[in-house]
């Protein structure tokens, strides 16, 4: 374009959501490679449930069905739910979590653009509180047989129990809290069945896939740099500081960033434009707060990965953060002054 005006064509909701789904594919591919195709079953279950629930709620609310059903927002929520739930969770757990996300966390607050809380994180938090045992059963890296995973998802409890293991975050937290084992970080991370070169075995490559997808979202200007940078930098600094202070008791930044849902949260969860802060400074504060709470819950809390609770707590604070970080009106140097 050689002549003004240089207006950008606004992106539609459908276009944005489709590119978010596309950005999740590298992480999903790594997930399938290391933990089997059970995750694809969970994504299908969550997607079908989300679209059915979305259609039912739109019908009840008298909204145009095809316009909202085709925008892709329900599918993004469904995929995030599937990726945060155990890939061999019973089918009904994924269906129930998705129904709660779409019906309660989204439509009871007014639908797309009105929800104060991230629907996928609401589903995760409710399910891990209600069914902590089922939400803690993750597959072993070598348990990738699709037929066995299918059997576990659709009801064979004995198969489910036989192919599970603790996640790296859970394993680390449990061993460090057991005084009889007198374990130190170095010895725990040397357990190659659970831990890889940087983070959890297999999980570090899944995190790398999410990182790659996040770079695509930045390149496409779907998200801005503020939240991913603030979340990852804060988690890096706080975990690095405590690891330097006591390297035998606190895991370092590499483990924190490439284990659990840190990369997924940095690029796909805290960046939710509806439930998060919207001002530039507010985005930095929101994401940094989520990172601090995540590290505190991981290190001292009852759950191995506290991202869902951290994000929901920051969702509560988002309106207040936005109110105190509003930039001055165009033509003013500071808020409330007279234009010069």
XYZ file of C-alpha atoms in Angstrom:
340
model
C 0.000 0.000 0.000
C 1.602 3.289 -1.096
C -1.029 5.849 -0.188
C -2.961 6.622 2.995
C -5.215 5.830 4.740
C -3.491 2.787 6.250
C -6.483 1.187 7.920
C -6.214 -2.493 8.815
C -9.081 -4.812 7.984
C -10.570 -5.854 11.368
C -10.266 -9.585 11.999
C -13.496 -11.491 12.567
C -14.030 -13.600 15.679
C -14.106 -16.694 13.477
C -10.765 -15.822 11.873
C -9.130 -15.234 15.265
C -10.460 -18.461 16.752
C -9.411 -20.539 13.759
C -5.863 -19.216 14.013
C -5.805 -20.010 17.758
C -6.864 -23.586 16.968
C -4.149 -23.764 14.294
C -1.554 -22.533 16.799
C -2.435 -25.377 19.182
C -1.585 -28.060 16.596
C 2.220 -28.272 17.233
C 1.599 -28.912 20.934
C -1.117 -31.468 20.151
C 1.193 -33.270 17.700
C 3.887 -33.570 20.377
C 1.212 -34.728 22.862
C 0.147 -37.546 20.529
C 3.770 -38.551 19.873
C 4.688 -38.915 23.550
C 1.395 -39.893 25.206
C -0.673 -41.509 22.445
C -3.801 -40.604 20.526
C -6.110 -40.635 23.546
C -5.861 -36.842 23.608
C -7.584 -36.767 20.194
C -10.539 -38.667 21.673
C -10.728 -36.120 24.480
C -10.614 -33.241 21.989
C -13.429 -34.851 19.975
C -15.550 -35.443 23.097
C -15.038 -31.881 24.325
C -15.703 -30.381 20.870
C -18.968 -32.281 20.307
C -20.161 -31.445 23.827
C -19.223 -27.778 23.496
C -20.999 -27.340 20.156
C -24.127 -29.142 21.422
C -24.213 -27.098 24.633
C -23.558 -23.874 22.727
C -26.416 -24.629 20.318
C -28.817 -25.483 23.139
C -28.001 -22.311 25.089
C -28.251 -20.092 21.992
C -31.654 -21.629 21.253
C -32.847 -21.018 24.824
C -31.592 -17.409 24.730
C -33.173 -16.703 21.330
C -29.830 -15.907 19.669
C -29.005 -16.600 15.995
C -27.663 -20.124 15.942
C -25.285 -20.249 12.993
C -23.635 -16.860 13.574
C -22.457 -17.684 17.104
C -22.075 -21.439 16.659
C -19.712 -20.908 13.743
C -17.454 -18.331 15.416
C -15.160 -21.037 16.818
C -15.114 -19.753 20.411
C -16.770 -22.903 21.778
C -14.179 -25.050 19.989
C -11.284 -23.065 21.488
C -12.745 -23.580 24.971
C -13.261 -27.287 24.236
C -9.684 -27.817 23.020
C -8.214 -26.018 26.045
C -10.313 -28.174 28.367
C -9.170 -31.364 26.629
C -5.519 -30.274 26.779
C -5.657 -29.481 30.490
C -7.540 -32.634 31.511
C -5.750 -36.023 31.710
C -5.822 -37.594 28.247
C -7.104 -40.898 29.690
C -9.776 -39.326 31.904
C -13.181 -41.061 31.815
C -15.318 -39.719 28.978
C -17.997 -38.386 31.285
C -15.451 -36.228 33.178
C -14.542 -34.345 29.997
C -18.192 -34.036 28.976
C -19.231 -32.755 32.415
C -16.370 -30.243 32.568
C -17.173 -28.934 29.092
C -20.884 -28.571 29.903
C -20.044 -26.542 33.018
C -17.674 -24.332 31.028
C -20.148 -23.532 28.248
C -23.413 -23.411 30.197
C -22.328 -21.959 33.554
C -19.056 -20.081 32.958
C -20.028 -18.684 29.553
C -23.764 -18.419 28.864
C -25.079 -17.753 32.375
C -22.952 -14.585 32.290
C -24.264 -13.475 28.882
C -22.285 -15.499 26.342
C -19.272 -14.593 24.222
C -17.492 -11.474 25.463
C -19.380 -11.300 28.770
C -17.823 -14.052 30.894
C -15.719 -12.692 33.809
C -13.870 -15.988 34.276
C -11.952 -18.123 31.811
C -14.426 -20.963 31.027
C -11.738 -23.633 30.509
C -10.103 -22.795 33.833
C -13.493 -22.861 35.586
C -14.007 -26.391 34.237
C -10.546 -27.509 35.393
C -10.913 -25.989 38.873
C -14.366 -27.501 39.447
C -13.353 -30.942 38.251
C -10.097 -31.138 40.224
C -11.938 -30.122 43.397
C -14.823 -32.559 42.784
C -12.783 -35.467 41.342
C -9.152 -35.012 42.492
C -8.226 -38.680 41.979
C -9.472 -38.887 38.378
C -7.907 -35.514 37.522
C -4.550 -36.768 38.822
C -4.351 -39.907 36.657
C -2.076 -39.112 33.724
C -0.680 -41.720 31.289
C 2.891 -42.970 31.364
C 5.097 -41.817 28.518
C 5.369 -45.363 27.198
C 1.630 -46.153 27.516
C 0.684 -45.004 24.016
C -1.398 -47.969 22.794
C -4.551 -46.372 21.373
C -6.797 -49.393 21.988
C -5.805 -49.459 25.664
C -6.340 -45.726 26.010
C -9.745 -46.012 24.330
C -10.675 -48.737 26.821
C -9.546 -46.571 29.739
C -11.528 -43.543 28.539
C -14.717 -45.503 28.068
C -14.871 -47.276 31.366
C -12.308 -49.977 32.156
C -11.043 -48.878 35.558
C -8.431 -51.639 35.812
C -6.811 -50.490 32.562
C -6.900 -46.894 33.764
C -5.116 -47.739 37.022
C -2.472 -49.839 35.260
C -1.273 -47.208 32.789
C -1.071 -44.082 34.963
C 1.759 -42.279 36.693
C 2.229 -39.057 38.615
C 3.002 -35.969 36.574
C 6.530 -34.527 36.984
C 5.173 -31.644 39.081
C 3.252 -34.035 41.335
C 6.177 -36.451 41.630
C 8.580 -33.662 42.565
C 6.234 -32.141 45.113
C 5.399 -35.493 46.747
C 9.004 -36.627 47.110
C 10.239 -33.304 48.458
C 7.494 -33.294 51.101
C 8.269 -36.812 52.316
C 10.782 -36.512 55.184
C 11.542 -40.228 55.106
C 12.908 -40.045 51.562
C 15.113 -37.015 52.315
C 15.113 -36.249 48.618
C 16.836 -33.299 47.042
C 16.059 -31.643 43.712
C 19.110 -33.060 41.972
C 18.269 -36.625 42.930
C 14.598 -36.307 42.053
C 15.190 -34.806 38.614
C 17.636 -37.611 37.850
C 14.711 -40.043 37.650
C 14.638 -40.333 33.861
C 11.369 -42.285 33.809
C 9.588 -39.081 34.824
C 11.912 -36.210 34.066
C 13.570 -35.234 30.787
C 16.481 -32.932 30.033
C 14.747 -29.669 30.991
C 11.278 -30.422 32.359
C 8.956 -33.382 32.557
C 9.749 -36.228 30.150
C 7.710 -35.601 27.012
C 6.096 -32.520 28.535
C 9.103 -30.370 27.612
C 8.440 -31.069 23.911
C 4.722 -30.408 24.299
C 5.621 -27.084 25.940
C 7.950 -26.358 23.019
C 5.018 -26.980 20.656
C 2.858 -24.498 22.551
C 5.750 -22.006 22.455
C 5.946 -22.404 18.668
C 2.180 -21.876 18.383
C 2.455 -18.819 20.606
C 5.059 -17.283 18.301
C 2.624 -17.790 15.410
C -0.108 -15.941 17.370
C 2.305 -13.062 18.003
C 3.288 -12.940 14.335
C -0.382 -12.876 13.345
C -1.059 -10.138 15.967
C -3.756 -12.261 17.568
C -2.095 -11.580 20.922
C 0.362 -8.928 22.085
C 3.718 -9.611 23.746
C 2.707 -8.199 27.132
C 1.066 -11.207 28.765
C 3.306 -14.049 27.497
C 6.448 -12.035 28.282
C 5.264 -10.988 31.741
C 4.071 -14.494 32.661
C 7.207 -16.322 31.498
C 9.656 -13.683 32.761
C 8.049 -13.544 36.204
C 7.980 -17.331 36.529
C 11.628 -17.419 35.370
C 12.780 -14.753 37.831
C 10.948 -15.980 40.918
C 11.838 -19.645 40.403
C 15.424 -18.720 39.490
C 15.854 -16.584 42.607
C 14.636 -19.330 44.941
C 16.645 -21.993 43.098
C 19.797 -19.913 43.537
C 18.996 -19.451 47.225
C 18.383 -23.179 47.847
C 18.992 -25.330 44.753
C 18.248 -28.542 46.663
C 14.729 -27.492 47.601
C 13.432 -25.358 44.738
C 13.241 -26.378 41.074
C 14.881 -23.996 38.613
C 13.320 -21.896 35.845
C 13.778 -24.490 33.096
C 11.738 -27.058 34.989
C 9.028 -24.523 35.890
C 8.669 -23.220 32.327
C 8.779 -26.554 30.479
C 6.675 -28.656 32.842
C 2.917 -28.642 33.368
C 0.813 -26.001 31.667
C 3.140 -22.975 31.870
C 3.604 -22.493 28.107
C -0.059 -23.238 27.376
C -1.049 -20.669 29.989
C 1.403 -18.031 28.763
C 0.147 -17.975 25.164
C -3.380 -19.425 25.212
C -4.954 -18.930 28.672
C -3.813 -15.702 30.343
C -4.191 -13.999 26.942
C -7.969 -14.491 26.964
C -9.156 -11.011 25.862
C -12.484 -11.297 27.692
C -11.596 -12.366 31.228
C -8.163 -10.725 31.493
C -6.915 -7.150 31.783
C -7.059 -5.027 28.640
C -4.712 -2.059 29.137
C -0.976 -2.493 28.298
C 0.165 -1.981 31.897
C -2.777 -4.012 33.132
C -1.777 -6.960 30.939
C 1.714 -6.950 32.452
C 0.342 -6.840 36.009
C -2.311 -9.488 35.292
C 0.125 -11.988 33.781
C 2.853 -11.347 36.368
C 0.311 -11.885 39.154
C -0.823 -15.142 37.567
C 2.800 -16.331 37.363
C 3.516 -15.497 41.022
C 0.351 -17.294 42.181
C 1.178 -20.283 39.951
C 4.645 -20.617 41.495
C 3.287 -20.243 45.054
C 0.595 -22.902 44.527
C 3.041 -25.261 42.792
C 5.617 -24.867 45.553
C 3.554 -24.601 48.717
C -0.061 -25.408 47.771
C -2.138 -28.570 47.791
C -2.254 -28.963 43.989
C 0.788 -29.715 41.799
C -0.074 -27.165 39.088
C -1.925 -24.047 40.224
C -2.418 -22.317 36.888
C -6.221 -22.651 36.878
C -6.606 -21.182 40.364
C -4.029 -18.468 39.642
C -5.842 -17.370 36.479
C -9.273 -17.381 38.158
C -7.958 -15.285 41.065
C -6.479 -12.778 38.627
C -9.775 -12.767 36.663
C -11.394 -11.388 39.835
C -8.780 -8.616 39.972
C -8.902 -7.746 36.258
C -11.551 -4.942 36.478
C -9.622 -3.257 39.314
C -6.328 -3.579 37.423
C -7.899 -2.013 34.333
C -9.389 0.848 36.372
C -5.983 1.856 37.824
C -3.960 1.372 34.620
C -6.052 3.329 32.126
C -3.726 5.363 29.872
C -4.364 9.126 29.564
C -6.899 10.231 26.996
C -5.414 11.234 23.628
C -4.114 14.802 23.882
C -3.501 14.566 27.668
C -0.102 13.917 29.283
C -1.520 12.292 32.395
C -4.963 11.158 33.430
C -7.236 14.045 34.357
C -5.028 16.931 33.184
C -6.054 19.623 30.721
C -5.047 19.102 27.085
C -2.126 21.306 25.970
